[in-house]
């Protein structure tokens, strides 16, 4: 098999495995496990974080750490914004902007630590929580220890998405030599 044909084969194999895994992920989130609060968009963001951080077991570990860190900071911004007294006459948007400014500054400074060195990956976790909580920022909802908690759903989705990406990568790597041998024999 020529180098060009082998490259095309590798791309096609990877595309097939990733497509099937992503489809299975969407089916599970929208079907049998829909009551668990997993969100397809956040699952795919978790997948993207895994890939962005280099894949493999290290990418999986780093993706989970960055996702959880970003999510915690976003939760902090939401709590800060929603717990300010209205008597001060300051609009919610101002409190929200201050909360976001402070927590994103912390997120950026934390990138000095090796475990949190990817600002984009941490931002993916941060944004996922903000989007998941729209438009209802009530503290009772975002701190609820229930399956309906959008913060827990977003974090679980990010991690499950990264796990699926890891599994798809591992399956493609295991199939590559077997299918390559079959093609070479044909």
PDB file of C-alpha atoms in Angstrom:
ATOM      1  CA  UNK A   1       0.000   0.000   0.000  1.00  0.00           C
ATOM      2  CA  UNK A   2       1.362   3.420  -0.931  1.00  0.00           C
ATOM      3  CA  UNK A   3       1.953   6.095   1.677  1.00  0.00           C
ATOM      4  CA  UNK A   4      -0.802   8.266   0.188  1.00  0.00           C
ATOM      5  CA  UNK A   5      -3.302   5.388   0.234  1.00  0.00           C
ATOM      6  CA  UNK A   6      -2.350   4.526   3.808  1.00  0.00           C
ATOM      7  CA  UNK A   7      -2.927   8.145   4.867  1.00  0.00           C
ATOM      8  CA  UNK A   8      -6.350   8.169   3.196  1.00  0.00           C
ATOM      9  CA  UNK A   9      -7.181   4.866   4.879  1.00  0.00           C
ATOM     10  CA  UNK A  10      -6.135   6.255   8.298  1.00  0.00           C
ATOM     11  CA  UNK A  11      -8.266   9.360   7.787  1.00  0.00           C
ATOM     12  CA  UNK A  12     -11.276   7.296   6.706  1.00  0.00           C
ATOM     13  CA  UNK A  13     -10.902   4.877   9.619  1.00  0.00           C
ATOM     14  CA  UNK A  14     -10.615   7.714  12.117  1.00  0.00           C
ATOM     15  CA  UNK A  15     -13.603   9.524  10.568  1.00  0.00           C
ATOM     16  CA  UNK A  16     -15.721   6.359  10.748  1.00  0.00           C
ATOM     17  CA  UNK A  17     -14.848   5.613  14.377  1.00  0.00           C
ATOM     18  CA  UNK A  18     -15.266   9.241  15.488  1.00  0.00           C
ATOM     19  CA  UNK A  19     -18.547   9.589  13.575  1.00  0.00           C
ATOM     20  CA  UNK A  20     -19.980   6.413  15.074  1.00  0.00           C
ATOM     21  CA  UNK A  21     -18.853   7.379  18.592  1.00  0.00           C
ATOM     22  CA  UNK A  22     -20.244  10.922  18.266  1.00  0.00           C
ATOM     23  CA  UNK A  23     -23.534   9.553  16.945  1.00  0.00           C
ATOM     24  CA  UNK A  24     -23.739   7.077  19.831  1.00  0.00           C
ATOM     25  CA  UNK A  25     -23.004   9.886  22.257  1.00  0.00           C
ATOM     26  CA  UNK A  26     -25.785  12.052  20.806  1.00  0.00           C
ATOM     27  CA  UNK A  27     -28.216   9.119  20.843  1.00  0.00           C
ATOM     28  CA  UNK A  28     -27.470   8.330  24.485  1.00  0.00           C
ATOM     29  CA  UNK A  29     -27.794  11.977  25.558  1.00  0.00           C
ATOM     30  CA  UNK A  30     -31.040  12.535  23.682  1.00  0.00           C
ATOM     31  CA  UNK A  31     -32.508   9.072  24.228  1.00  0.00           C
ATOM     32  CA  UNK A  32     -31.883   6.493  26.943  1.00  0.00           C
ATOM     33  CA  UNK A  33     -29.918   8.749  29.301  1.00  0.00           C
ATOM     34  CA  UNK A  34     -31.798  11.999  28.582  1.00  0.00           C
ATOM     35  CA  UNK A  35     -32.995  12.204  32.182  1.00  0.00           C
ATOM     36  CA  UNK A  36     -29.390  12.516  33.402  1.00  0.00           C
ATOM     37  CA  UNK A  37     -29.021  16.079  32.118  1.00  0.00           C
ATOM     38  CA  UNK A  38     -26.237  15.464  29.619  1.00  0.00           C
ATOM     39  CA  UNK A  39     -26.145  18.067  26.855  1.00  0.00           C
ATOM     40  CA  UNK A  40     -24.946  17.182  23.336  1.00  0.00           C
ATOM     41  CA  UNK A  41     -23.235  20.540  22.842  1.00  0.00           C
ATOM     42  CA  UNK A  42     -21.311  20.192  26.143  1.00  0.00           C
ATOM     43  CA  UNK A  43     -20.417  16.574  25.332  1.00  0.00           C
ATOM     44  CA  UNK A  44     -18.831  17.774  22.098  1.00  0.00           C
ATOM     45  CA  UNK A  45     -17.052  20.618  23.893  1.00  0.00           C
ATOM     46  CA  UNK A  46     -15.562  18.007  26.249  1.00  0.00           C
ATOM     47  CA  UNK A  47     -14.481  16.050  23.175  1.00  0.00           C
ATOM     48  CA  UNK A  48     -12.884  19.189  21.704  1.00  0.00           C
ATOM     49  CA  UNK A  49     -11.069  19.894  24.970  1.00  0.00           C
ATOM     50  CA  UNK A  50      -9.643  16.365  24.960  1.00  0.00           C
ATOM     51  CA  UNK A  51      -8.367  16.810  21.404  1.00  0.00           C
ATOM     52  CA  UNK A  52      -7.050  20.316  22.076  1.00  0.00           C
ATOM     53  CA  UNK A  53      -5.035  19.000  25.018  1.00  0.00           C
ATOM     54  CA  UNK A  54      -3.331  16.349  22.906  1.00  0.00           C
ATOM     55  CA  UNK A  55      -5.521  13.292  23.393  1.00  0.00           C
ATOM     56  CA  UNK A  56      -4.454  10.111  25.083  1.00  0.00           C
ATOM     57  CA  UNK A  57      -4.672   9.474  28.799  1.00  0.00           C
ATOM     58  CA  UNK A  58      -2.869  12.743  29.550  1.00  0.00           C
ATOM     59  CA  UNK A  59      -5.334  14.718  27.407  1.00  0.00           C
ATOM     60  CA  UNK A  60      -8.221  13.017  29.201  1.00  0.00           C
ATOM     61  CA  UNK A  61      -6.822  13.847  32.638  1.00  0.00           C
ATOM     62  CA  UNK A  62      -5.996  17.436  31.689  1.00  0.00           C
ATOM     63  CA  UNK A  63      -9.369  17.948  30.028  1.00  0.00           C
ATOM     64  CA  UNK A  64     -11.198  16.831  33.174  1.00  0.00           C
ATOM     65  CA  UNK A  65      -9.073  19.088  35.390  1.00  0.00           C
ATOM     66  CA  UNK A  66      -9.488  22.136  33.157  1.00  0.00           C
ATOM     67  CA  UNK A  67     -13.224  21.521  32.694  1.00  0.00           C
ATOM     68  CA  UNK A  68     -13.864  21.237  36.421  1.00  0.00           C
ATOM     69  CA  UNK A  69     -11.677  24.253  37.201  1.00  0.00           C
ATOM     70  CA  UNK A  70     -13.393  26.442  34.613  1.00  0.00           C
ATOM     71  CA  UNK A  71     -16.815  25.235  35.748  1.00  0.00           C
ATOM     72  CA  UNK A  72     -16.052  26.054  39.395  1.00  0.00           C
ATOM     73  CA  UNK A  73     -14.957  29.560  38.488  1.00  0.00           C
ATOM     74  CA  UNK A  74     -18.095  30.126  36.404  1.00  0.00           C
ATOM     75  CA  UNK A  75     -20.209  28.873  39.300  1.00  0.00           C
ATOM     76  CA  UNK A  76     -18.386  31.349  41.538  1.00  0.00           C
ATOM     77  CA  UNK A  77     -19.158  34.183  39.127  1.00  0.00           C
ATOM     78  CA  UNK A  78     -22.833  33.184  39.056  1.00  0.00           C
ATOM     79  CA  UNK A  79     -23.095  32.997  42.827  1.00  0.00           C
ATOM     80  CA  UNK A  80     -21.339  36.353  43.174  1.00  0.00           C
ATOM     81  CA  UNK A  81     -23.657  37.999  40.649  1.00  0.00           C
ATOM     82  CA  UNK A  82     -26.874  36.612  42.086  1.00  0.00           C
ATOM     83  CA  UNK A  83     -26.121  37.204  45.769  1.00  0.00           C
ATOM     84  CA  UNK A  84     -25.502  40.946  45.692  1.00  0.00           C
ATOM     85  CA  UNK A  85     -28.092  43.077  47.442  1.00  0.00           C
ATOM     86  CA  UNK A  86     -30.405  44.940  45.099  1.00  0.00           C
ATOM     87  CA  UNK A  87     -30.672  47.712  47.667  1.00  0.00           C
ATOM     88  CA  UNK A  88     -27.342  49.042  46.424  1.00  0.00           C
ATOM     89  CA  UNK A  89     -29.085  50.051  43.217  1.00  0.00           C
ATOM     90  CA  UNK A  90     -26.606  48.226  41.009  1.00  0.00           C
ATOM     91  CA  UNK A  91     -28.018  46.264  38.092  1.00  0.00           C
ATOM     92  CA  UNK A  92     -27.533  42.474  37.845  1.00  0.00           C
ATOM     93  CA  UNK A  93     -25.563  42.988  34.616  1.00  0.00           C
ATOM     94  CA  UNK A  94     -22.955  45.023  36.501  1.00  0.00           C
ATOM     95  CA  UNK A  95     -22.590  42.354  39.199  1.00  0.00           C
ATOM     96  CA  UNK A  96     -22.388  39.653  36.521  1.00  0.00           C
ATOM     97  CA  UNK A  97     -19.720  41.599  34.619  1.00  0.00           C
ATOM     98  CA  UNK A  98     -17.702  42.037  37.812  1.00  0.00           C
ATOM     99  CA  UNK A  99     -18.025  38.332  38.648  1.00  0.00           C
ATOM    100  CA  UNK A 100     -16.917  37.317  35.170  1.00  0.00           C
ATOM    101  CA  UNK A 101     -14.041  39.808  35.170  1.00  0.00           C
ATOM    102  CA  UNK A 102     -12.716  38.585  38.511  1.00  0.00           C
ATOM    103  CA  UNK A 103     -13.051  34.874  37.821  1.00  0.00           C
ATOM    104  CA  UNK A 104     -11.618  35.038  34.301  1.00  0.00           C
ATOM    105  CA  UNK A 105      -8.669  36.991  35.730  1.00  0.00           C
ATOM    106  CA  UNK A 106      -8.158  34.161  38.247  1.00  0.00           C
ATOM    107  CA  UNK A 107      -8.496  31.595  35.441  1.00  0.00           C
ATOM    108  CA  UNK A 108      -5.812  33.429  33.454  1.00  0.00           C
ATOM    109  CA  UNK A 109      -3.442  33.748  36.411  1.00  0.00           C
ATOM    110  CA  UNK A 110      -3.920  30.055  37.258  1.00  0.00           C
ATOM    111  CA  UNK A 111      -2.406  29.163  33.880  1.00  0.00           C
ATOM    112  CA  UNK A 112       0.981  29.719  35.531  1.00  0.00           C
ATOM    113  CA  UNK A 113       0.450  26.352  37.249  1.00  0.00           C
ATOM    114  CA  UNK A 114       1.301  23.324  35.073  1.00  0.00           C
ATOM    115  CA  UNK A 115      -1.970  21.549  35.904  1.00  0.00           C
ATOM    116  CA  UNK A 116      -3.995  24.561  34.686  1.00  0.00           C
ATOM    117  CA  UNK A 117      -1.756  25.793  31.889  1.00  0.00           C
ATOM    118  CA  UNK A 118      -4.381  25.920  29.127  1.00  0.00           C
ATOM    119  CA  UNK A 119      -6.536  29.026  29.293  1.00  0.00           C
ATOM    120  CA  UNK A 120      -8.668  27.890  26.299  1.00  0.00           C
ATOM    121  CA  UNK A 121      -9.427  24.497  27.879  1.00  0.00           C
ATOM    122  CA  UNK A 122     -10.411  26.102  31.189  1.00  0.00           C
ATOM    123  CA  UNK A 123     -12.558  28.615  29.306  1.00  0.00           C
ATOM    124  CA  UNK A 124     -14.408  25.748  27.623  1.00  0.00           C
ATOM    125  CA  UNK A 125     -15.489  24.498  31.052  1.00  0.00           C
ATOM    126  CA  UNK A 126     -16.296  28.042  32.171  1.00  0.00           C
ATOM    127  CA  UNK A 127     -18.438  28.857  29.146  1.00  0.00           C
ATOM    128  CA  UNK A 128     -20.211  25.500  29.305  1.00  0.00           C
ATOM    129  CA  UNK A 129     -21.510  26.290  32.776  1.00  0.00           C
ATOM    130  CA  UNK A 130     -22.604  29.799  31.815  1.00  0.00           C
ATOM    131  CA  UNK A 131     -24.479  28.529  28.767  1.00  0.00           C
ATOM    132  CA  UNK A 132     -26.049  25.632  30.677  1.00  0.00           C
ATOM    133  CA  UNK A 133     -27.476  27.971  33.316  1.00  0.00           C
ATOM    134  CA  UNK A 134     -29.077  30.436  30.884  1.00  0.00           C
ATOM    135  CA  UNK A 135     -31.500  32.102  31.433  1.00  0.00           C
ATOM    136  CA  UNK A 136     -32.287  30.982  34.995  1.00  0.00           C
ATOM    137  CA  UNK A 137     -29.444  31.879  37.364  1.00  0.00           C
ATOM    138  CA  UNK A 138     -31.308  31.222  40.617  1.00  0.00           C
ATOM    139  CA  UNK A 139     -28.911  29.950  43.285  1.00  0.00           C
ATOM    140  CA  UNK A 140     -31.377  27.261  44.375  1.00  0.00           C
ATOM    141  CA  UNK A 141     -31.196  25.844  40.849  1.00  0.00           C
ATOM    142  CA  UNK A 142     -27.433  26.076  40.275  1.00  0.00           C
ATOM    143  CA  UNK A 143     -26.550  24.675  43.709  1.00  0.00           C
ATOM    144  CA  UNK A 144     -29.218  21.987  43.808  1.00  0.00           C
ATOM    145  CA  UNK A 145     -27.829  18.475  44.397  1.00  0.00           C
ATOM    146  CA  UNK A 146     -30.256  17.100  41.805  1.00  0.00           C
ATOM    147  CA  UNK A 147     -30.045  15.685  38.296  1.00  0.00           C
ATOM    148  CA  UNK A 148     -31.750  18.876  37.085  1.00  0.00           C
ATOM    149  CA  UNK A 149     -28.797  21.022  38.177  1.00  0.00           C
ATOM    150  CA  UNK A 150     -27.439  22.548  34.941  1.00  0.00           C
ATOM    151  CA  UNK A 151     -23.948  22.989  36.405  1.00  0.00           C
ATOM    152  CA  UNK A 152     -23.675  19.294  37.261  1.00  0.00           C
ATOM    153  CA  UNK A 153     -25.110  18.419  33.837  1.00  0.00           C
ATOM    154  CA  UNK A 154     -22.550  20.605  32.066  1.00  0.00           C
ATOM    155  CA  UNK A 155     -19.593  19.229  34.040  1.00  0.00           C
ATOM    156  CA  UNK A 156     -20.758  15.635  33.588  1.00  0.00           C
ATOM    157  CA  UNK A 157     -21.219  16.289  29.862  1.00  0.00           C
ATOM    158  CA  UNK A 158     -17.715  17.736  29.517  1.00  0.00           C
ATOM    159  CA  UNK A 159     -16.148  14.725  31.217  1.00  0.00           C
ATOM    160  CA  UNK A 160     -18.287  12.121  29.430  1.00  0.00           C
ATOM    161  CA  UNK A 161     -17.484  13.831  26.113  1.00  0.00           C
ATOM    162  CA  UNK A 162     -13.761  13.588  26.842  1.00  0.00           C
ATOM    163  CA  UNK A 163     -14.195   9.924  27.855  1.00  0.00           C
ATOM    164  CA  UNK A 164     -15.947   9.168  24.560  1.00  0.00           C
ATOM    165  CA  UNK A 165     -13.176  10.936  22.660  1.00  0.00           C
ATOM    166  CA  UNK A 166     -10.600   8.841  24.495  1.00  0.00           C
ATOM    167  CA  UNK A 167     -12.531   5.658  23.698  1.00  0.00           C
ATOM    168  CA  UNK A 168     -12.859   6.600  20.013  1.00  0.00           C
ATOM    169  CA  UNK A 169      -9.128   7.295  19.833  1.00  0.00           C
ATOM    170  CA  UNK A 170      -8.308   3.955  21.475  1.00  0.00           C
ATOM    171  CA  UNK A 171     -10.668   2.029  19.163  1.00  0.00           C
ATOM    172  CA  UNK A 172      -9.231   3.674  16.051  1.00  0.00           C
ATOM    173  CA  UNK A 173      -5.678   2.866  17.197  1.00  0.00           C
ATOM    174  CA  UNK A 174      -6.582  -0.786  17.804  1.00  0.00           C
ATOM    175  CA  UNK A 175      -8.398  -1.162  14.480  1.00  0.00           C
ATOM    176  CA  UNK A 176      -5.729   0.569  12.394  1.00  0.00           C
ATOM    177  CA  UNK A 177      -3.247  -2.338  12.176  1.00  0.00           C
ATOM    178  CA  UNK A 178      -5.930  -4.982  11.739  1.00  0.00           C
ATOM    179  CA  UNK A 179      -7.736  -3.210   8.943  1.00  0.00           C
ATOM    180  CA  UNK A 180      -4.428  -2.139   7.391  1.00  0.00           C
ATOM    181  CA  UNK A 181      -3.347  -5.781   7.195  1.00  0.00           C
ATOM    182  CA  UNK A 182      -6.635  -6.740   5.567  1.00  0.00           C
ATOM    183  CA  UNK A 183      -6.264  -4.005   2.963  1.00  0.00           C
ATOM    184  CA  UNK A 184      -2.657  -4.958   2.271  1.00  0.00           C
ATOM    185  CA  UNK A 185      -3.706  -8.590   1.648  1.00  0.00           C
ATOM    186  CA  UNK A 186      -6.490  -7.592  -0.741  1.00  0.00           C
TER     187      UNK A 186
END
